[in-house]
Every structure is written in C-alpha cells, then in structure tokens.
GROMACS .gro file of N, CA, C and O in nm:
model
  252
    1UNK      N    1  -2.334  -2.296   1.195
    1UNK     CA    2  -2.206  -2.343   1.246
    1UNK      C    3  -2.172  -2.470   1.149
    1UNK      O    4  -2.055  -2.503   1.144
    2UNK      N    5  -2.264  -2.548   1.122
    2UNK     CA    6  -2.256  -2.678   1.067
    2UNK      C    7  -2.216  -2.675   0.935
    2UNK      O    8  -2.150  -2.749   0.872
    3UNK      N    9  -2.214  -2.531   0.865
    3UNK     CA   10  -2.186  -2.518   0.751
    3UNK      C   11  -2.038  -2.435   0.728
    3UNK      O   12  -1.995  -2.426   0.622
    4UNK      N   13  -1.985  -2.435   0.825
    4UNK     CA   14  -1.839  -2.380   0.845
    4UNK      C   15  -1.736  -2.436   0.751
    4UNK      O   16  -1.732  -2.585   0.809
    5UNK      N   17  -1.647  -2.400   0.696
    5UNK     CA   18  -1.548  -2.494   0.639
    5UNK      C   19  -1.445  -2.558   0.730
    5UNK      O   20  -1.420  -2.470   0.826
    6UNK      N   21  -1.387  -2.673   0.698
    6UNK     CA   22  -1.318  -2.748   0.788
    6UNK      C   23  -1.198  -2.644   0.828
    6UNK      O   24  -1.118  -2.660   0.931
    7UNK      N   25  -1.139  -2.577   0.703
    7UNK     CA   26  -1.022  -2.503   0.723
    7UNK      C   27  -1.036  -2.401   0.853
    7UNK      O   28  -0.927  -2.368   0.908
    8UNK      N   29  -1.141  -2.352   0.834
    8UNK     CA   30  -1.158  -2.243   0.948
    8UNK      C   31  -1.165  -2.294   1.097
    8UNK      O   32  -1.126  -2.230   1.181
    9UNK      N   33  -1.206  -2.418   1.120
    9UNK     CA   34  -1.210  -2.484   1.227
    9UNK      C   35  -1.083  -2.560   1.281
    9UNK      O   36  -1.032  -2.535   1.383
   10UNK      N   37  -1.029  -2.636   1.204
   10UNK     CA   38  -0.917  -2.708   1.212
   10UNK      C   39  -0.768  -2.660   1.172
   10UNK      O   40  -0.673  -2.709   1.201
   11UNK      N   41  -0.790  -2.581   1.076
   11UNK     CA   42  -0.670  -2.541   0.963
   11UNK      C   43  -0.655  -2.621   0.865
   11UNK      O   44  -0.551  -2.602   0.808
   12UNK      N   45  -0.719  -2.744   0.853
   12UNK     CA   46  -0.685  -2.846   0.739
   12UNK      C   47  -0.758  -2.799   0.617
   12UNK      O   48  -0.863  -2.741   0.625
   13UNK      N   49  -0.693  -2.809   0.521
   13UNK     CA   50  -0.749  -2.766   0.376
   13UNK      C   51  -0.795  -2.876   0.322
   13UNK      O   52  -0.720  -2.958   0.292
   14UNK      N   53  -0.938  -2.864   0.253
   14UNK     CA   54  -0.985  -2.947   0.164
   14UNK      C   55  -0.985  -2.880   0.016
   14UNK      O   56  -1.061  -2.772   0.019
   15UNK      N   57  -0.953  -2.923  -0.096
   15UNK     CA   58  -0.964  -2.858  -0.213
   15UNK      C   59  -0.868  -2.756  -0.248
   15UNK      O   60  -0.732  -2.759  -0.185
   16UNK      N   61  -0.890  -2.662  -0.316
   16UNK     CA   62  -0.811  -2.544  -0.336
   16UNK      C   63  -0.795  -2.467  -0.215
   16UNK      O   64  -0.907  -2.396  -0.153
   17UNK      N   65  -0.680  -2.431  -0.168
   17UNK     CA   66  -0.684  -2.347  -0.050
   17UNK      C   67  -0.569  -2.252  -0.097
   17UNK      O   68  -0.434  -2.282  -0.071
   18UNK      N   69  -0.623  -2.135  -0.120
   18UNK     CA   70  -0.512  -2.008  -0.187
   18UNK      C   71  -0.511  -1.905  -0.104
   18UNK      O   72  -0.617  -1.873  -0.037
   19UNK      N   73  -0.400  -1.839  -0.051
   19UNK     CA   74  -0.411  -1.714   0.012
   19UNK      C   75  -0.438  -1.589  -0.087
   19UNK      O   76  -0.303  -1.536  -0.120
   20UNK      N   77  -0.551  -1.564  -0.124
   20UNK     CA   78  -0.558  -1.457  -0.244
   20UNK      C   79  -0.506  -1.320  -0.175
   20UNK      O   80  -0.465  -1.224  -0.278
   21UNK      N   81  -0.528  -1.303  -0.079
   21UNK     CA   82  -0.488  -1.174  -0.014
   21UNK      C   83  -0.338  -1.165  -0.051
   21UNK      O   84  -0.296  -1.063  -0.083
   22UNK      N   85  -0.266  -1.230  -0.012
   22UNK     CA   86  -0.129  -1.220  -0.007
   22UNK      C   87  -0.087  -1.252  -0.137
   22UNK      O   88   0.012  -1.164  -0.176
   23UNK      N   89  -0.133  -1.313  -0.246
   23UNK     CA   90  -0.108  -1.336  -0.363
   23UNK      C   91  -0.129  -1.196  -0.436
   23UNK      O   92  -0.046  -1.153  -0.500
   24UNK      N   93  -0.229  -1.132  -0.414
   24UNK     CA   94  -0.276  -1.002  -0.459
   24UNK      C   95  -0.162  -0.898  -0.432
   24UNK      O   96  -0.125  -0.807  -0.494
   25UNK      N   97  -0.113  -0.887  -0.292
   25UNK     CA   98  -0.026  -0.804  -0.237
   25UNK      C   99   0.095  -0.831  -0.308
   25UNK      O  100   0.163  -0.719  -0.367
   26UNK      N  101   0.166  -0.950  -0.342
   26UNK     CA  102   0.258  -0.980  -0.403
   26UNK      C  103   0.255  -0.941  -0.558
   26UNK      O  104   0.366  -0.863  -0.592
   27UNK      N  105   0.138  -0.970  -0.615
   27UNK     CA  106   0.129  -0.961  -0.758
   27UNK      C  107   0.142  -0.739  -0.775
   27UNK      O  108   0.200  -0.719  -0.852
   28UNK      N  109   0.077  -0.694  -0.678
   28UNK     CA  110   0.074  -0.533  -0.665
   28UNK      C  111   0.228  -0.492  -0.663
   28UNK      O  112   0.265  -0.391  -0.729
   29UNK      N  113   0.285  -0.565  -0.552
   29UNK     CA  114   0.413  -0.505  -0.520
   29UNK      C  115   0.523  -0.529  -0.648
   29UNK      O  116   0.595  -0.463  -0.685
   30UNK      N  117   0.515  -0.656  -0.719
   30UNK     CA  118   0.557  -0.690  -0.818
   30UNK      C  119   0.544  -0.570  -0.941
   30UNK      O  120   0.656  -0.533  -1.015
   31UNK      N  121   0.423  -0.537  -0.952
   31UNK     CA  122   0.416  -0.451  -1.051
   31UNK      C  123   0.452  -0.286  -1.031
   31UNK      O  124   0.513  -0.251  -1.127
   32UNK      N  125   0.470  -0.268  -0.894
   32UNK     CA  126   0.511  -0.141  -0.868
   32UNK      C  127   0.665  -0.150  -0.884
   32UNK      O  128   0.731  -0.051  -0.960
   33UNK      N  129   0.736  -0.269  -0.854
   33UNK     CA  130   0.887  -0.288  -0.877
   33UNK      C  131   0.933  -0.255  -1.033
   33UNK      O  132   1.022  -0.229  -1.067
   34UNK      N  133   0.835  -0.294  -1.117
   34UNK     CA  134   0.861  -0.287  -1.261
   34UNK      C  135   0.857  -0.147  -1.320
   34UNK      O  136   0.922  -0.135  -1.412
   35UNK      N  137   0.782  -0.072  -1.254
   35UNK     CA  138   0.780   0.078  -1.301
   35UNK      C  139   0.858   0.152  -1.283
   35UNK      O  140   0.955   0.135  -1.175
   36UNK      N  141   0.918   0.236  -1.350
   36UNK     CA  142   1.034   0.350  -1.359
   36UNK      C  143   0.991   0.440  -1.237
   36UNK      O  144   0.881   0.470  -1.202
   37UNK      N  145   1.109   0.472  -1.182
   37UNK     CA  146   1.104   0.553  -1.052
   37UNK      C  147   1.215   0.676  -1.069
   37UNK      O  148   1.323   0.640  -1.108
   38UNK      N  149   1.163   0.783  -1.056
   38UNK     CA  150   1.274   0.896  -1.065
   38UNK      C  151   1.317   0.907  -0.935
   38UNK      O  152   1.271   0.905  -0.813
   39UNK      N  153   1.445   0.951  -0.921
   39UNK     CA  154   1.535   0.961  -0.809
   39UNK      C  155   1.494   1.091  -0.733
   39UNK      O  156   1.430   1.192  -0.798
   40UNK      N  157   1.482   1.108  -0.618
   40UNK     CA  158   1.442   1.220  -0.550
   40UNK      C  159   1.514   1.357  -0.600
   40UNK      O  160   1.434   1.472  -0.577
   41UNK      N  161   1.636   1.333  -0.626
   41UNK     CA  162   1.691   1.453  -0.659
   41UNK      C  163   1.633   1.527  -0.798
   41UNK      O  164   1.678   1.640  -0.796
   42UNK      N  165   1.570   1.467  -0.864
   42UNK     CA  166   1.503   1.488  -0.984
   42UNK      C  167   1.386   1.580  -0.956
   42UNK      O  168   1.325   1.647  -1.033
   43UNK      N  169   1.326   1.584  -0.837
   43UNK     CA  170   1.205   1.634  -0.784
   43UNK      C  171   1.224   1.795  -0.764
   43UNK      O  172   1.346   1.844  -0.725
   44UNK      N  173   1.145   1.881  -0.785
   44UNK     CA  174   1.148   2.018  -0.771
   44UNK      C  175   1.159   2.053  -0.610
   44UNK      O  176   1.120   1.981  -0.554
   45UNK      N  177   1.232   2.170  -0.591
   45UNK     CA  178   1.241   2.211  -0.443
   45UNK      C  179   1.117   2.277  -0.398
   45UNK      O  180   1.041   2.337  -0.469
   46UNK      N  181   1.074   2.269  -0.299
   46UNK     CA  182   0.970   2.316  -0.218
   46UNK      C  183   1.016   2.371  -0.083
   46UNK      O  184   0.974   2.313   0.024
   47UNK      N  185   1.101   2.485  -0.102
   47UNK     CA  186   1.150   2.521   0.034
   47UNK      C  187   1.040   2.575   0.152
   47UNK      O  188   1.072   2.552   0.270
   48UNK      N  189   0.923   2.601   0.116
   48UNK     CA  190   0.836   2.638   0.216
   48UNK      C  191   0.764   2.481   0.286
   48UNK      O  192   0.694   2.522   0.396
   49UNK      N  193   0.816   2.393   0.250
   49UNK     CA  194   0.768   2.267   0.309
   49UNK      C  195   0.861   2.187   0.397
   49UNK      O  196   0.836   2.095   0.440
   50UNK      N  197   0.969   2.288   0.403
   50UNK     CA  198   1.074   2.231   0.505
   50UNK      C  199   1.031   2.256   0.648
   50UNK      O  200   1.100   2.180   0.732
   51UNK      N  201   0.929   2.311   0.692
   51UNK     CA  202   0.910   2.351   0.816
   51UNK      C  203   0.742   2.313   0.850
   51UNK      O  204   0.687   2.335   0.770
   52UNK      N  205   0.718   2.261   0.950
   52UNK     CA  206   0.580   2.243   0.989
   52UNK      C  207   0.545   2.368   1.078
   52UNK      O  208   0.440   2.325   1.157
   53UNK      N  209   0.617   2.441   1.119
   53UNK     CA  210   0.562   2.548   1.197
   53UNK      C  211   0.461   2.670   1.132
   53UNK      O  212   0.390   2.711   1.216
   54UNK      N  213   0.431   2.649   1.028
   54UNK     CA  214   0.366   2.768   0.964
   54UNK      C  215   0.217   2.698   0.964
   54UNK      O  216   0.201   2.568   0.940
   55UNK      N  217   0.117   2.788   0.943
   55UNK     CA  218  -0.006   2.755   0.947
   55UNK      C  219  -0.048   2.682   0.808
   55UNK      O  220   0.001   2.737   0.720
   56UNK      N  221  -0.149   2.611   0.792
   56UNK     CA  222  -0.186   2.525   0.675
   56UNK      C  223  -0.276   2.658   0.597
   56UNK      O  224  -0.322   2.738   0.663
   57UNK      N  225  -0.222   2.665   0.474
   57UNK     CA  226  -0.283   2.783   0.384
   57UNK      C  227  -0.224   2.912   0.412
   57UNK      O  228  -0.281   3.009   0.370
   58UNK      N  229  -0.100   2.927   0.474
   58UNK     CA  230  -0.056   3.061   0.490
   58UNK      C  231  -0.035   3.117   0.335
   58UNK      O  232  -0.018   3.241   0.339
   59UNK      N  233   0.021   3.049   0.237
   59UNK     CA  234   0.024   3.082   0.114
   59UNK      C  235  -0.110   3.083   0.021
   59UNK      O  236  -0.093   3.104  -0.083
   60UNK      N  237  -0.201   3.093   0.084
   60UNK     CA  238  -0.343   3.096   0.022
   60UNK      C  239  -0.381   2.956  -0.037
   60UNK      O  240  -0.330   2.847   0.010
   61UNK      N  241  -0.495   2.938  -0.091
   61UNK     CA  242  -0.549   2.829  -0.130
   61UNK      C  243  -0.657   2.753  -0.025
   61UNK      O  244  -0.685   2.817   0.066
   62UNK      N  245  -0.699   2.639  -0.063
   62UNK     CA  246  -0.781   2.583   0.051
   62UNK      C  247  -0.731   2.479   0.138
   62UNK      O  248  -0.618   2.411   0.089
   63UNK      N  249  -0.782   2.477   0.249
   63UNK     CA  250  -0.702   2.386   0.345
   63UNK      C  251  -0.805   2.247   0.360
   63UNK      O  252  -0.902   2.265   0.373
   0.00000   0.00000   0.00000
C-alpha cells in the first residue's frame, strides 16, 4: 500500500500521466477511418441469410 502511486490515491499526477488505453483506441480508430470501405450495395447477396428461422447447418458444412 505504501508503494501505490499518488495518482491512484488522490487523482493528482506526478511526472508523465498519459491515458495510453484511450490513445491506443483513438489511434486504431483513425487507422480504420483511413482505410477504404466498400459500400454494402457492392457485397454479394446471400438470400439464405435473410431469415433466422432455419436451423444452423441446413445447407451442409460444419456448425
């Protein structure tokens, strides 16, 4: 308990106090925003995916 940073106890910061979690999230979001994205109209149609009433694996394959 005596080695706990003052920032964790009082909220006051000594030295470098950066929110690396938030910075990382913002960096990743900026990177995603720079990448090209195809409009949903350009995606192929999958009519069997319109309904959730069918059992998984009805058309074969692994579940």
